[in-house]
Short mmCIF file of C-alpha atoms in Angstrom, two decimals:
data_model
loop_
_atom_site.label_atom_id
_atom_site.label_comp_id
_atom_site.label_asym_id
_atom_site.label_seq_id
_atom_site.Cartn_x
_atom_site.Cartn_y
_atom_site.Cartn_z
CA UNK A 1 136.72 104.80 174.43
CA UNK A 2 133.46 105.35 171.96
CA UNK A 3 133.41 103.12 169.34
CA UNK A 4 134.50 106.05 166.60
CA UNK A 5 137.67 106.43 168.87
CA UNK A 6 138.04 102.31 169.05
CA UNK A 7 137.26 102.48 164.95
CA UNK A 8 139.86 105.05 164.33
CA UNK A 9 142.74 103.42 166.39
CA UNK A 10 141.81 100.12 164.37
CA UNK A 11 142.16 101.87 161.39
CA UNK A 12 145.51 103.74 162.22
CA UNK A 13 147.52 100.07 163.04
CA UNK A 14 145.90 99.04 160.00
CA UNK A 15 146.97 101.32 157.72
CA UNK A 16 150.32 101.56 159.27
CA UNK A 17 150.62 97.47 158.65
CA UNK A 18 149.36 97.17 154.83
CA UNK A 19 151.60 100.26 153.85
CA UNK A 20 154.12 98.70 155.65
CA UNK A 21 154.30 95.69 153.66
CA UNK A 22 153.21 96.98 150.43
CA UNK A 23 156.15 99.65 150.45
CA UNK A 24 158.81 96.93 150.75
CA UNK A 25 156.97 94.75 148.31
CA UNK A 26 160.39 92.87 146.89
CA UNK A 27 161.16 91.38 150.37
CA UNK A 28 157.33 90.61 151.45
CA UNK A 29 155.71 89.85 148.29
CA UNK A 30 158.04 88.53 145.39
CA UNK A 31 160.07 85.81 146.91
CA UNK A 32 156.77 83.76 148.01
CA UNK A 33 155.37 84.03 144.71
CA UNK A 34 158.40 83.05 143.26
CA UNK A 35 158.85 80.09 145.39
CA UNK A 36 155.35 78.84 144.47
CA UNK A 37 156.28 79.62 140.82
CA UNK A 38 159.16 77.54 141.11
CA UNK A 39 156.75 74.43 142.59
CA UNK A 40 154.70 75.15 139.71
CA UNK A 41 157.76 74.19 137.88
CA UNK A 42 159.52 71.55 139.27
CA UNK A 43 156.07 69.87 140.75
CA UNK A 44 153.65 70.09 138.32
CA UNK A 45 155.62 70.42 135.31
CA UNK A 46 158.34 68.08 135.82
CA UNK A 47 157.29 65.75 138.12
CA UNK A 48 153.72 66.28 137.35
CA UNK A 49 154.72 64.56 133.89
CA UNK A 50 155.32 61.75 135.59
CA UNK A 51 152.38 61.16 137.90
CA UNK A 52 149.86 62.83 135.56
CA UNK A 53 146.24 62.48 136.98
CA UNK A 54 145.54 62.64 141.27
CA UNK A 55 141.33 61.88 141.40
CA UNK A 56 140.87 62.45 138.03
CA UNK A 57 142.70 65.71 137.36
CA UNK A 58 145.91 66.44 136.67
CA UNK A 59 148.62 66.84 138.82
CA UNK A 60 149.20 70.12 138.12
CA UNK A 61 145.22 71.67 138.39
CA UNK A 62 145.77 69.58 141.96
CA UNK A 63 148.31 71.64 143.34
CA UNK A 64 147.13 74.80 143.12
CA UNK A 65 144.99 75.00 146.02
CA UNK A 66 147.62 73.59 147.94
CA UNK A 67 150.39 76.24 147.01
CA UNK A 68 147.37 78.93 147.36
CA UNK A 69 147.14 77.77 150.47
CA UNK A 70 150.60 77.43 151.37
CA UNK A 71 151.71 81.01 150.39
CA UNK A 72 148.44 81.67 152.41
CA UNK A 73 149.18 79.70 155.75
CA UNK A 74 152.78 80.91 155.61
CA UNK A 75 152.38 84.89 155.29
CA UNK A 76 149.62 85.42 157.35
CA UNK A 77 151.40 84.36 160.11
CA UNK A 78 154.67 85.68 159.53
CA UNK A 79 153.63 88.77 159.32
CA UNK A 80 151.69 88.90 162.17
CA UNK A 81 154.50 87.69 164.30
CA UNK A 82 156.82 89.51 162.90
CA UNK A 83 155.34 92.91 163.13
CA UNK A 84 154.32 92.84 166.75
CA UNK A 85 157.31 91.78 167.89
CA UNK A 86 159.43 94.12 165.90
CA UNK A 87 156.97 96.51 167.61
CA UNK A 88 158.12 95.01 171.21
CA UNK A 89 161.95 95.31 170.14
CA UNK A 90 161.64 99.04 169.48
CA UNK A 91 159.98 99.42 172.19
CA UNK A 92 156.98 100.96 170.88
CA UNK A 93 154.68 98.96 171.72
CA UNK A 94 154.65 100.87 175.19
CA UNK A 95 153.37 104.08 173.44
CA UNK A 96 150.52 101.94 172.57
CA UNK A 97 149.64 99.90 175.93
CA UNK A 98 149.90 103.40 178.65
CA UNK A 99 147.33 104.74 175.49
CA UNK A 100 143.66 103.86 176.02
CA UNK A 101 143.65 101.35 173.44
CA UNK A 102 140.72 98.27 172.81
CA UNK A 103 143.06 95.25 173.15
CA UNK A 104 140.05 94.51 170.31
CA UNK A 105 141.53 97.54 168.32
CA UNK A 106 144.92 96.24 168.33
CA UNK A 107 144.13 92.63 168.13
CA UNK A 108 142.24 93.73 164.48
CA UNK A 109 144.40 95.87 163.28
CA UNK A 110 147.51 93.28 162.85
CA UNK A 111 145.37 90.40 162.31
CA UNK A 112 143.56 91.95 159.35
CA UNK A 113 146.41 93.58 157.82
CA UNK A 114 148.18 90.02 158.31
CA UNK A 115 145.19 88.49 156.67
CA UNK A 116 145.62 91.20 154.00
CA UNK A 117 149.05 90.60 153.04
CA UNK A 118 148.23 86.32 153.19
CA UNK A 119 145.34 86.82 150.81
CA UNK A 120 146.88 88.48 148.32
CA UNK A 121 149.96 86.48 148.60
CA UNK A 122 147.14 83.43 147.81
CA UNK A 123 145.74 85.45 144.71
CA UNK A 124 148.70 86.56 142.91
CA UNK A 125 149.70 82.57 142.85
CA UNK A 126 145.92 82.36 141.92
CA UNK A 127 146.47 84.38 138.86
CA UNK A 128 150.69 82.52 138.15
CA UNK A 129 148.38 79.61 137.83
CA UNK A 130 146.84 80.85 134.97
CA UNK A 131 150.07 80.83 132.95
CA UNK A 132 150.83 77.34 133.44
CA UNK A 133 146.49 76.31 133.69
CA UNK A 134 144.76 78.92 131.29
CA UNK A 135 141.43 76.78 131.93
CA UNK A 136 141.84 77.37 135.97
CA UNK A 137 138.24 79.55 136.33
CA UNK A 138 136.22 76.86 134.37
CA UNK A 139 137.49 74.47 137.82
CA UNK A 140 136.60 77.23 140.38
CA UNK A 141 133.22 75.11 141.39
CA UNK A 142 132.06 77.01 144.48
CA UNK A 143 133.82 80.02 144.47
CA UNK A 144 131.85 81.57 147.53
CA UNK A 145 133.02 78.96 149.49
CA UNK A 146 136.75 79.42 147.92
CA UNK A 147 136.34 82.60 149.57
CA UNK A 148 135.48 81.40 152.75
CA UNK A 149 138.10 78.89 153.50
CA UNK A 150 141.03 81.36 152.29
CA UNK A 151 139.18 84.07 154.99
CA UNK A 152 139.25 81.64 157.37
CA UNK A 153 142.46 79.86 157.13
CA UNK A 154 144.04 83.33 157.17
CA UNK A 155 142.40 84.27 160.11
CA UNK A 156 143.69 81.01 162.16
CA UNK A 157 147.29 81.99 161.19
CA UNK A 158 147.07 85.86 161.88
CA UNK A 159 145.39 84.90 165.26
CA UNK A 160 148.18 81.83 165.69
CA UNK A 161 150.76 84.68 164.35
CA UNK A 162 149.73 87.37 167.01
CA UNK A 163 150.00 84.95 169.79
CA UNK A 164 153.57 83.88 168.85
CA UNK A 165 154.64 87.34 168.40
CA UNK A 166 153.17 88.42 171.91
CA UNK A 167 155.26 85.98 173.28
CA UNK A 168 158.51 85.58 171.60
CA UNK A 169 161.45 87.12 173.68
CA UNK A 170 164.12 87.44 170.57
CA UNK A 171 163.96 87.45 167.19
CA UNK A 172 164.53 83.65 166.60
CA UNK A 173 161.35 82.85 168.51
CA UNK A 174 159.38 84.33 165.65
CA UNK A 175 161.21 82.17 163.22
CA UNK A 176 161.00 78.81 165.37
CA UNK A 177 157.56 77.87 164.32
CA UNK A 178 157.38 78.27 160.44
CA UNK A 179 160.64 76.50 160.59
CA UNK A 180 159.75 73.55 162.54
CA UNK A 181 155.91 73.22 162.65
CA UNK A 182 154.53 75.35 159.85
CA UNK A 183 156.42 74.06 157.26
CA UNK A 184 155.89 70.14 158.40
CA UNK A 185 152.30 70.63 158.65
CA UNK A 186 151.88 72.27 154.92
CA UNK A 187 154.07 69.29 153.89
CA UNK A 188 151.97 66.67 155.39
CA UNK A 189 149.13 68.54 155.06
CA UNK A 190 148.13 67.00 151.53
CA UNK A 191 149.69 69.90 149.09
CA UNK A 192 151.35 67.77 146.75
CA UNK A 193 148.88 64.63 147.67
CA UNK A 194 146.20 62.68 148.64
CA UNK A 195 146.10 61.52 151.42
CA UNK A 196 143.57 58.24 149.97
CA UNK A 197 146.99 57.56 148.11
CA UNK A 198 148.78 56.82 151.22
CA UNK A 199 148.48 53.79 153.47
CA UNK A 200 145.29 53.55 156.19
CA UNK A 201 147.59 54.29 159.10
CA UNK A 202 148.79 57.25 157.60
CA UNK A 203 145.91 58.29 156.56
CA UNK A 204 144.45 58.13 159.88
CA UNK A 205 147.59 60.00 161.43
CA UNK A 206 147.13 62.77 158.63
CA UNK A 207 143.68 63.88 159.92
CA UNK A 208 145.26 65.38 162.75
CA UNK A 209 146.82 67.78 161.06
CA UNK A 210 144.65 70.77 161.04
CA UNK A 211 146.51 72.45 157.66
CA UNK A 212 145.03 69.14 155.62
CA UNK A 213 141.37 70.77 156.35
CA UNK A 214 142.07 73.83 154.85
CA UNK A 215 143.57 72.46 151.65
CA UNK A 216 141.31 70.08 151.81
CA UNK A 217 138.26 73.01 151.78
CA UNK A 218 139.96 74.46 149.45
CA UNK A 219 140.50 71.88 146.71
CA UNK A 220 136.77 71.08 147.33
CA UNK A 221 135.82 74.31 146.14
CA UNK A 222 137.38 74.44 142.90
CA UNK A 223 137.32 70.53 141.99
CA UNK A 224 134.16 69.43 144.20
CA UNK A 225 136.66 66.68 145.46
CA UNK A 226 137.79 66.13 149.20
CA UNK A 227 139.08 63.39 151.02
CA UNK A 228 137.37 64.97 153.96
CA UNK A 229 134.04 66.14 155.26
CA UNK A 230 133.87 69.56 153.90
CA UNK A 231 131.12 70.90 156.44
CA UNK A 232 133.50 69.17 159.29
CA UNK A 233 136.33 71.29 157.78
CA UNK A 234 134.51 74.49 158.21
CA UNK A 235 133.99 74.16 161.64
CA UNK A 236 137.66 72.80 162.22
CA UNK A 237 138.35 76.16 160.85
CA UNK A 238 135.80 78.51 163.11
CA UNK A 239 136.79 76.43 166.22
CA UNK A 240 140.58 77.15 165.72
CA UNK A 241 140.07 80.81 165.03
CA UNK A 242 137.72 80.77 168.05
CA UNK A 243 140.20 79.35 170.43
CA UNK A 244 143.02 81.50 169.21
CA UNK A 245 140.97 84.85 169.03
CA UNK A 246 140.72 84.07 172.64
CA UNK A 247 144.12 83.20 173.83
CA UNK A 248 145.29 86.55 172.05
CA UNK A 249 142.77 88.69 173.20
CA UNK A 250 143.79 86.89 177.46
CA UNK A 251 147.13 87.88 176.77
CA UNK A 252 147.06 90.86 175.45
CA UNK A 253 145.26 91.65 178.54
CA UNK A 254 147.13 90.59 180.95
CA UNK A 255 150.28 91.94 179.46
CA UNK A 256 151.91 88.37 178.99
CA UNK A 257 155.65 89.04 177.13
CA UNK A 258 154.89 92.76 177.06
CA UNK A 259 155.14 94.31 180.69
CA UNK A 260 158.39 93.89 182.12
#
């Protein structure tokens, strides 16, 4: 293929993803906002009364990275998994493989139009937070690198997102891992904390989690606060997406949970 034909195949799957999800807009976009909307409520309202200041801010300007993240984290790979393998149960998927497709081609198309969907997810809690923290800008302290932990961070999920729809067999495959490792490792990943409050061996055990990086990046952009390295956060970040890019691109390949 030339690289117009690889460019316009790219931009077909694209297209076809982001109009996708923008069409049915009250099933992919409103219930995460409102469930961050909700945290914003019952987190940094109520209970946020309560514990009032986490490193000097309050406990409400804390959580918004986290939820930005979360909404992030959580839709970026959802969609990704569950638009390639809805492809694989129609079927159509086929009509793509026996084409002269650029796994490459394919491999961008859903992860950028799952990026797409996680990123704006991320800023339309962005701008919720306003309502509740009018002075939210006058925080943003590095907003270029704001920008280039949420790219990122969506990248690792719409890679990690790919991979489980390429090889889920049914449809409760694709809902195994927000369910019982996505959601654990936003939890624990220092949303609604920090992890300096918690004891040294949890501490310790919490830098395992990869998800505590990328809030962690996060909150260092708009707060210059971390309770981790921010440059060693980065390339947590680029090493994951590295990895994964990989292992999607092999088994796309090789046909792994698509040839039968």
């Amino acid at each position: 293929m030339t690289l117009q034909q690889k460019f316009i195949t790219f931009y077909t799957i694209l297209h076809k993803e982001v109009t996708r999800f923008i069409r049915i807009w009250p099933q992919t976009l409103l219930p995460p906002v409102i469930n961050q909307t909700l945290y914003f409520v019952i987190f940094g309202a109520f209970i946020g009364s309560q514990i009032r200041m986490v490193n000097g801010i309050s406990y409400m300007t804390f959580l918004v990275p986290g939820l930005m993240m979360m909404g992030l984290i959580t839709n970026s790979f959802i969609n990704a998994a569950s638009s390639f393998f809805s492809m694989k149960f129609q079927r159509s998927i086929e009509e793509i493989l026996v084409a002269p497709v650029s796994p490459w081609a394919i491999i961008c198309g859903y992860t950028i139009s799952s990026m797409a969907r996680g990123i704006l997810i991320s800023g339309i809690i962005f701008v919720v937070s306003m309502f509740f923290i009018p002075s939210i800008f006058v925080h943003l302290v590095y907003p270029g690198l704001a920008i280039v932990f949420i790219i990122l961070t969506a990248l690792v999920f719409s890679f990690a997102g790919l991979i489980n729809g390429i090889l889920a067999n049914k449809f409760d495959d694709v809902g195994i891992i927000p369910t019982f490792i996505l959601t654990p490792l936003t939890y624990f990943g220092g949303v609604f904390y920090s992890i300096k409050n918690l004891p040294h061996f949890w501490q310790n055990l919490s830098r395992f989690n990869p998800v505590l990086y990328m809030v962690d990046g996060l909150r260092f952009s708009f707060y210059g606060l971390a309770d981790a390295d921010v440059f060693l956060s980065a390339a947590i970040l680029i090493v994951l997406a590295l990895i994964l890019g990989c292992v999607a691109v092999y088994l796309l390949r090789k046909g792994v949970g698509l040839r039968t």
